[in-house]
mmCIF file with all atom_site columns, N, CA and C in Angstrom:
data_model
loop_
_atom_site.group_PDB
_atom_site.id
_atom_site.type_symbol
_atom_site.label_atom_id
_atom_site.label_alt_id
_atom_site.label_comp_id
_atom_site.label_asym_id
_atom_site.label_entity_id
_atom_site.label_seq_id
_atom_site.pdbx_PDB_ins_code
_atom_site.Cartn_x
_atom_site.Cartn_y
_atom_site.Cartn_z
_atom_site.occupancy
_atom_site.B_iso_or_equiv
_atom_site.pdbx_formal_charge
_atom_site.auth_seq_id
_atom_site.auth_comp_id
_atom_site.auth_asym_id
_atom_site.auth_atom_id
_atom_site.pdbx_PDB_model_num
ATOM 1   N N  . ALA Q 1 1  ? 126.973 118.229 142.689 1.00 0.00 ? 1  ALA Q N  1
ATOM 2   C CA . ALA Q 1 1  ? 127.027 118.707 141.222 1.00 0.00 ? 1  ALA Q CA 1
ATOM 3   C C  . ALA Q 1 1  ? 126.439 120.283 142.014 1.00 0.00 ? 1  ALA Q C  1
ATOM 4   N N  . ARG Q 1 2  ? 126.720 121.322 141.100 1.00 0.00 ? 2  ARG Q N  1
ATOM 5   C CA . ARG Q 1 2  ? 125.896 122.966 141.606 1.00 0.00 ? 2  ARG Q CA 1
ATOM 6   C C  . ARG Q 1 2  ? 124.869 122.392 140.825 1.00 0.00 ? 2  ARG Q C  1
ATOM 7   N N  . LYS Q 1 3  ? 123.950 123.244 141.452 1.00 0.00 ? 3  LYS Q N  1
ATOM 8   C CA . LYS Q 1 3  ? 122.345 123.607 141.016 1.00 0.00 ? 3  LYS Q CA 1
ATOM 9   C C  . LYS Q 1 3  ? 122.651 124.368 139.391 1.00 0.00 ? 3  LYS Q C  1
ATOM 10  N N  . ASP Q 1 4  ? 121.668 124.194 138.484 1.00 0.00 ? 4  ASP Q N  1
ATOM 11  C CA . ASP Q 1 4  ? 121.407 125.098 136.936 1.00 0.00 ? 4  ASP Q CA 1
ATOM 12  C C  . ASP Q 1 4  ? 121.104 126.615 137.814 1.00 0.00 ? 4  ASP Q C  1
ATOM 13  N N  . LEU Q 1 5  ? 121.983 127.653 137.202 1.00 0.00 ? 5  LEU Q N  1
ATOM 14  C CA . LEU Q 1 5  ? 121.609 128.936 137.405 1.00 0.00 ? 5  LEU Q CA 1
ATOM 15  C C  . LEU Q 1 5  ? 120.625 129.296 137.378 1.00 0.00 ? 5  LEU Q C  1
ATOM 16  N N  . ALA Q 1 6  ? 119.302 128.862 136.815 1.00 0.00 ? 6  ALA Q N  1
ATOM 17  C CA . ALA Q 1 6  ? 118.271 128.995 136.795 1.00 0.00 ? 6  ALA Q CA 1
ATOM 18  C C  . ALA Q 1 6  ? 117.749 128.639 138.298 1.00 0.00 ? 6  ALA Q C  1
ATOM 19  N N  . GLU Q 1 7  ? 117.776 127.666 138.692 1.00 0.00 ? 7  GLU Q N  1
ATOM 20  C CA . GLU Q 1 7  ? 117.519 127.065 140.229 1.00 0.00 ? 7  GLU Q CA 1
ATOM 21  C C  . GLU Q 1 7  ? 118.069 127.998 141.077 1.00 0.00 ? 7  GLU Q C  1
ATOM 22  N N  . LEU Q 1 8  ? 119.652 128.608 141.317 1.00 0.00 ? 8  LEU Q N  1
ATOM 23  C CA . LEU Q 1 8  ? 119.691 129.235 142.142 1.00 0.00 ? 8  LEU Q CA 1
ATOM 24  C C  . LEU Q 1 8  ? 119.328 130.852 142.357 1.00 0.00 ? 8  LEU Q C  1
ATOM 25  N N  . ILE Q 1 9  ? 118.669 131.400 140.591 1.00 0.00 ? 9  ILE Q N  1
ATOM 26  C CA . ILE Q 1 9  ? 118.002 132.534 140.795 1.00 0.00 ? 9  ILE Q CA 1
ATOM 27  C C  . ILE Q 1 9  ? 116.768 132.448 141.245 1.00 0.00 ? 9  ILE Q C  1
ATOM 28  N N  . GLU Q 1 10 ? 116.075 131.058 141.138 1.00 0.00 ? 10 GLU Q N  1
ATOM 29  C CA . GLU Q 1 10 ? 114.908 130.989 141.361 1.00 0.00 ? 10 GLU Q CA 1
ATOM 30  C C  . GLU Q 1 10 ? 114.737 131.101 142.890 1.00 0.00 ? 10 GLU Q C  1
ATOM 31  N N  . GLU Q 1 11 ? 115.645 130.624 143.629 1.00 0.00 ? 11 GLU Q N  1
ATOM 32  C CA . GLU Q 1 11 ? 116.204 130.486 145.075 1.00 0.00 ? 11 GLU Q CA 1
ATOM 33  C C  . GLU Q 1 11 ? 116.693 131.949 145.750 1.00 0.00 ? 11 GLU Q C  1
ATOM 34  N N  . GLY Q 1 12 ? 116.751 132.813 145.406 1.00 0.00 ? 12 GLY Q N  1
ATOM 35  C CA . GLY Q 1 12 ? 117.579 133.959 145.544 1.00 0.00 ? 12 GLY Q CA 1
ATOM 36  C C  . GLY Q 1 12 ? 118.756 133.596 145.968 1.00 0.00 ? 12 GLY Q C  1
ATOM 37  N N  . VAL Q 1 13 ? 119.860 132.779 145.399 1.00 0.00 ? 13 VAL Q N  1
ATOM 38  C CA . VAL Q 1 13 ? 120.913 132.379 146.112 1.00 0.00 ? 13 VAL Q CA 1
ATOM 39  C C  . VAL Q 1 13 ? 121.958 132.740 144.831 1.00 0.00 ? 13 VAL Q C  1
ATOM 40  N N  . VAL Q 1 14 ? 122.970 133.475 145.552 1.00 0.00 ? 14 VAL Q N  1
ATOM 41  C CA . VAL Q 1 14 ? 123.885 134.099 144.746 1.00 0.00 ? 14 VAL Q CA 1
ATOM 42  C C  . VAL Q 1 14 ? 125.148 133.897 145.156 1.00 0.00 ? 14 VAL Q C  1
ATOM 43  N N  . LEU Q 1 15 ? 126.215 133.410 144.114 1.00 0.00 ? 15 LEU Q N  1
ATOM 44  C CA . LEU Q 1 15 ? 127.275 132.742 144.453 1.00 0.00 ? 15 LEU Q CA 1
ATOM 45  C C  . LEU Q 1 15 ? 128.445 133.542 143.690 1.00 0.00 ? 15 LEU Q C  1
ATOM 46  N N  . ILE Q 1 16 ? 129.475 134.535 144.413 1.00 0.00 ? 16 ILE Q N  1
ATOM 47  C CA . ILE Q 1 16 ? 130.371 134.905 144.233 1.00 0.00 ? 16 ILE Q CA 1
ATOM 48  C C  . ILE Q 1 16 ? 132.209 134.253 144.853 1.00 0.00 ? 16 ILE Q C  1
ATOM 49  N N  . ASP Q 1 17 ? 132.583 134.024 143.714 1.00 0.00 ? 17 ASP Q N  1
ATOM 50  C CA . ASP Q 1 17 ? 133.799 133.374 143.960 1.00 0.00 ? 17 ASP Q CA 1
ATOM 51  C C  . ASP Q 1 17 ? 134.617 134.269 142.738 1.00 0.00 ? 17 ASP Q C  1
ATOM 52  N N  . HIS Q 1 18 ? 136.483 133.734 142.699 1.00 0.00 ? 18 HIS Q N  1
ATOM 53  C CA . HIS Q 1 18 ? 137.359 134.001 141.672 1.00 0.00 ? 18 HIS Q CA 1
ATOM 54  C C  . HIS Q 1 18 ? 136.902 132.946 140.839 1.00 0.00 ? 18 HIS Q C  1
ATOM 55  N N  . PRO Q 1 19 ? 136.696 133.656 139.463 1.00 0.00 ? 19 PRO Q N  1
ATOM 56  C CA . PRO Q 1 19 ? 136.581 133.134 138.112 1.00 0.00 ? 19 PRO Q CA 1
ATOM 57  C C  . PRO Q 1 19 ? 137.841 131.716 137.698 1.00 0.00 ? 19 PRO Q C  1
ATOM 58  N N  . ARG Q 1 20 ? 138.649 131.830 138.320 1.00 0.00 ? 20 ARG Q N  1
ATOM 59  C CA . ARG Q 1 20 ? 139.648 130.685 138.483 1.00 0.00 ? 20 ARG Q CA 1
ATOM 60  C C  . ARG Q 1 20 ? 138.615 129.466 139.016 1.00 0.00 ? 20 ARG Q C  1
ATOM 61  N N  . THR Q 1 21 ? 138.085 129.568 140.595 1.00 0.00 ? 21 THR Q N  1
ATOM 62  C CA . THR Q 1 21 ? 137.976 128.934 141.615 1.00 0.00 ? 21 THR Q CA 1
ATOM 63  C C  . THR Q 1 21 ? 136.419 128.491 140.403 1.00 0.00 ? 21 THR Q C  1
ATOM 64  N N  . VAL Q 1 22 ? 135.315 129.422 140.198 1.00 0.00 ? 22 VAL Q N  1
ATOM 65  C CA . VAL Q 1 22 ? 134.401 128.618 139.482 1.00 0.00 ? 22 VAL Q CA 1
ATOM 66  C C  . VAL Q 1 22 ? 134.470 128.264 138.301 1.00 0.00 ? 22 VAL Q C  1
ATOM 67  N N  . LEU Q 1 23 ? 135.419 128.535 137.320 1.00 0.00 ? 23 LEU Q N  1
ATOM 68  C CA . LEU Q 1 23 ? 135.512 127.247 136.437 1.00 0.00 ? 23 LEU Q CA 1
ATOM 69  C C  . LEU Q 1 23 ? 136.131 126.660 136.218 1.00 0.00 ? 23 LEU Q C  1
ATOM 70  N N  . GLY Q 1 24 ? 137.454 126.089 137.185 1.00 0.00 ? 24 GLY Q N  1
ATOM 71  C CA . GLY Q 1 24 ? 138.095 125.114 137.503 1.00 0.00 ? 24 GLY Q CA 1
ATOM 72  C C  . GLY Q 1 24 ? 136.735 123.747 138.208 1.00 0.00 ? 24 GLY Q C  1
ATOM 73  N N  . THR Q 1 25 ? 135.855 124.167 139.162 1.00 0.00 ? 25 THR Q N  1
ATOM 74  C CA . THR Q 1 25 ? 134.844 123.492 139.665 1.00 0.00 ? 25 THR Q CA 1
ATOM 75  C C  . THR Q 1 25 ? 133.884 122.992 138.612 1.00 0.00 ? 25 THR Q C  1
ATOM 76  N N  . LEU Q 1 26 ? 133.401 123.950 137.186 1.00 0.00 ? 26 LEU Q N  1
ATOM 77  C CA . LEU Q 1 26 ? 132.837 123.871 136.628 1.00 0.00 ? 26 LEU Q CA 1
ATOM 78  C C  . LEU Q 1 26 ? 133.522 122.608 135.718 1.00 0.00 ? 26 LEU Q C  1
ATOM 79  N N  . ALA Q 1 27 ? 134.636 122.871 135.121 1.00 0.00 ? 27 ALA Q N  1
ATOM 80  C CA . ALA Q 1 27 ? 135.748 122.117 134.193 1.00 0.00 ? 27 ALA Q CA 1
ATOM 81  C C  . ALA Q 1 27 ? 135.668 120.492 135.039 1.00 0.00 ? 27 ALA Q C  1
ATOM 82  N N  . ALA Q 1 28 ? 135.406 120.612 135.912 1.00 0.00 ? 28 ALA Q N  1
ATOM 83  C CA . ALA Q 1 28 ? 135.564 119.295 137.169 1.00 0.00 ? 28 ALA Q CA 1
ATOM 84  C C  . ALA Q 1 28 ? 134.241 118.486 136.174 1.00 0.00 ? 28 ALA Q C  1
ATOM 85  N N  . GLU Q 1 29 ? 133.096 119.471 137.127 1.00 0.00 ? 29 GLU Q N  1
ATOM 86  C CA . GLU Q 1 29 ? 131.906 118.969 136.603 1.00 0.00 ? 29 GLU Q CA 1
ATOM 87  C C  . GLU Q 1 29 ? 131.267 118.408 135.304 1.00 0.00 ? 29 GLU Q C  1
ATOM 88  N N  . ILE Q 1 30 ? 131.697 119.041 134.473 1.00 0.00 ? 30 ILE Q N  1
ATOM 89  C CA . ILE Q 1 30 ? 131.398 118.447 133.460 1.00 0.00 ? 30 ILE Q CA 1
ATOM 90  C C  . ILE Q 1 30 ? 132.331 117.160 132.754 1.00 0.00 ? 30 ILE Q C  1
ATOM 91  N N  . GLU Q 1 31 ? 133.957 117.213 133.294 1.00 0.00 ? 31 GLU Q N  1
ATOM 92  C CA . GLU Q 1 31 ? 134.057 115.769 133.089 1.00 0.00 ? 31 GLU Q CA 1
ATOM 93  C C  . GLU Q 1 31 ? 133.940 114.962 133.608 1.00 0.00 ? 31 GLU Q C  1
ATOM 94  N N  . ASN Q 1 32 ? 133.376 114.918 134.822 1.00 0.00 ? 32 ASN Q N  1
ATOM 95  C CA . ASN Q 1 32 ? 132.638 113.990 135.499 1.00 0.00 ? 32 ASN Q CA 1
ATOM 96  C C  . ASN Q 1 32 ? 131.343 113.496 134.903 1.00 0.00 ? 32 ASN Q C  1
ATOM 97  N N  . GLY Q 1 33 ? 130.868 114.870 133.892 1.00 0.00 ? 33 GLY Q N  1
ATOM 98  C CA . GLY Q 1 33 ? 129.133 113.997 133.502 1.00 0.00 ? 33 GLY Q CA 1
ATOM 99  C C  . GLY Q 1 33 ? 128.215 114.931 133.870 1.00 0.00 ? 33 GLY Q C  1
ATOM 100 N N  . ASP Q 1 34 ? 128.558 115.788 135.036 1.00 0.00 ? 34 ASP Q N  1
ATOM 101 C CA . ASP Q 1 34 ? 127.448 116.217 135.540 1.00 0.00 ? 34 ASP Q CA 1
ATOM 102 C C  . ASP Q 1 34 ? 126.367 116.762 134.886 1.00 0.00 ? 34 ASP Q C  1
ATOM 103 N N  . HIS Q 1 35 ? 126.962 117.292 134.102 1.00 0.00 ? 35 HIS Q N  1
ATOM 104 C CA . HIS Q 1 35 ? 126.308 118.042 132.735 1.00 0.00 ? 35 HIS Q CA 1
ATOM 105 C C  . HIS Q 1 35 ? 125.858 117.724 131.475 1.00 0.00 ? 35 HIS Q C  1
ATOM 106 N N  . ASP Q 1 36 ? 126.127 116.423 131.400 1.00 0.00 ? 36 ASP Q N  1
ATOM 107 C CA . ASP Q 1 36 ? 126.176 115.845 129.890 1.00 0.00 ? 36 ASP Q CA 1
ATOM 108 C C  . ASP Q 1 36 ? 124.852 116.209 129.285 1.00 0.00 ? 36 ASP Q C  1
ATOM 109 N N  . ALA Q 1 37 ? 123.727 116.725 129.608 1.00 0.00 ? 37 ALA Q N  1
ATOM 110 C CA . ALA Q 1 37 ? 122.398 117.032 129.137 1.00 0.00 ? 37 ALA Q CA 1
ATOM 111 C C  . ALA Q 1 37 ? 122.180 118.433 128.419 1.00 0.00 ? 37 ALA Q C  1
ATOM 112 N N  . TRP Q 1 38 ? 123.500 119.105 128.854 1.00 0.00 ? 38 TRP Q N  1
ATOM 113 C CA . TRP Q 1 38 ? 124.030 120.645 128.558 1.00 0.00 ? 38 TRP Q CA 1
ATOM 114 C C  . TRP Q 1 38 ? 124.469 120.407 126.760 1.00 0.00 ? 38 TRP Q C  1
ATOM 115 N N  . PHE Q 1 39 ? 125.234 119.030 126.782 1.00 0.00 ? 39 PHE Q N  1
ATOM 116 C CA . PHE Q 1 39 ? 125.618 119.335 125.187 1.00 0.00 ? 39 PHE Q CA 1
ATOM 117 C C  . PHE Q 1 39 ? 124.552 118.129 124.257 1.00 0.00 ? 39 PHE Q C  1
ATOM 118 N N  . ASP Q 1 40 ? 123.384 117.887 124.740 1.00 0.00 ? 40 ASP Q N  1
ATOM 119 C CA . ASP Q 1 40 ? 121.935 117.051 124.096 1.00 0.00 ? 40 ASP Q CA 1
ATOM 120 C C  . ASP Q 1 40 ? 121.779 117.889 122.792 1.00 0.00 ? 40 ASP Q C  1
ATOM 121 N N  . ASP Q 1 41 ? 121.765 117.175 121.910 1.00 0.00 ? 41 ASP Q N  1
ATOM 122 C CA . ASP Q 1 41 ? 121.446 117.904 120.966 1.00 0.00 ? 41 ASP Q CA 1
ATOM 123 C C  . ASP Q 1 41 ? 119.671 117.994 120.348 1.00 0.00 ? 41 ASP Q C  1
ATOM 124 N N  . GLU Q 1 42 ? 119.216 119.050 120.390 1.00 0.00 ? 42 GLU Q N  1
ATOM 125 C CA . GLU Q 1 42 ? 117.687 119.064 120.162 1.00 0.00 ? 42 GLU Q CA 1
ATOM 126 C C  . GLU Q 1 42 ? 116.986 118.067 118.985 1.00 0.00 ? 42 GLU Q C  1
ATOM 127 N N  . PRO Q 1 43 ? 116.364 117.564 118.760 1.00 0.00 ? 43 PRO Q N  1
ATOM 128 C CA . PRO Q 1 43 ? 115.735 117.218 117.650 1.00 0.00 ? 43 PRO Q CA 1
ATOM 129 C C  . PRO Q 1 43 ? 115.329 118.074 116.839 1.00 0.00 ? 43 PRO Q C  1
ATOM 130 N N  . VAL Q 1 44 ? 115.573 118.012 115.816 1.00 0.00 ? 44 VAL Q N  1
ATOM 131 C CA . VAL Q 1 44 ? 115.156 118.881 114.371 1.00 0.00 ? 44 VAL Q CA 1
ATOM 132 C C  . VAL Q 1 44 ? 113.984 118.476 113.674 1.00 0.00 ? 44 VAL Q C  1
ATOM 133 N N  . ALA Q 1 45 ? 112.924 119.411 113.904 1.00 0.00 ? 45 ALA Q N  1
ATOM 134 C CA . ALA Q 1 45 ? 111.856 119.286 113.304 1.00 0.00 ? 45 ALA Q CA 1
ATOM 135 C C  . ALA Q 1 45 ? 111.878 118.978 112.188 1.00 0.00 ? 45 ALA Q C  1
#
């Protein structure tokens, strides 16, 4: 899976690709569960 954007920025890595490719890859990663933590709700205090 790709690294989170914050990690790429920290490493100084810039990815340039066609939006269709980027979004297609991201959709596949989400379907595979690679980014499930993105959708976890934070507990409300």
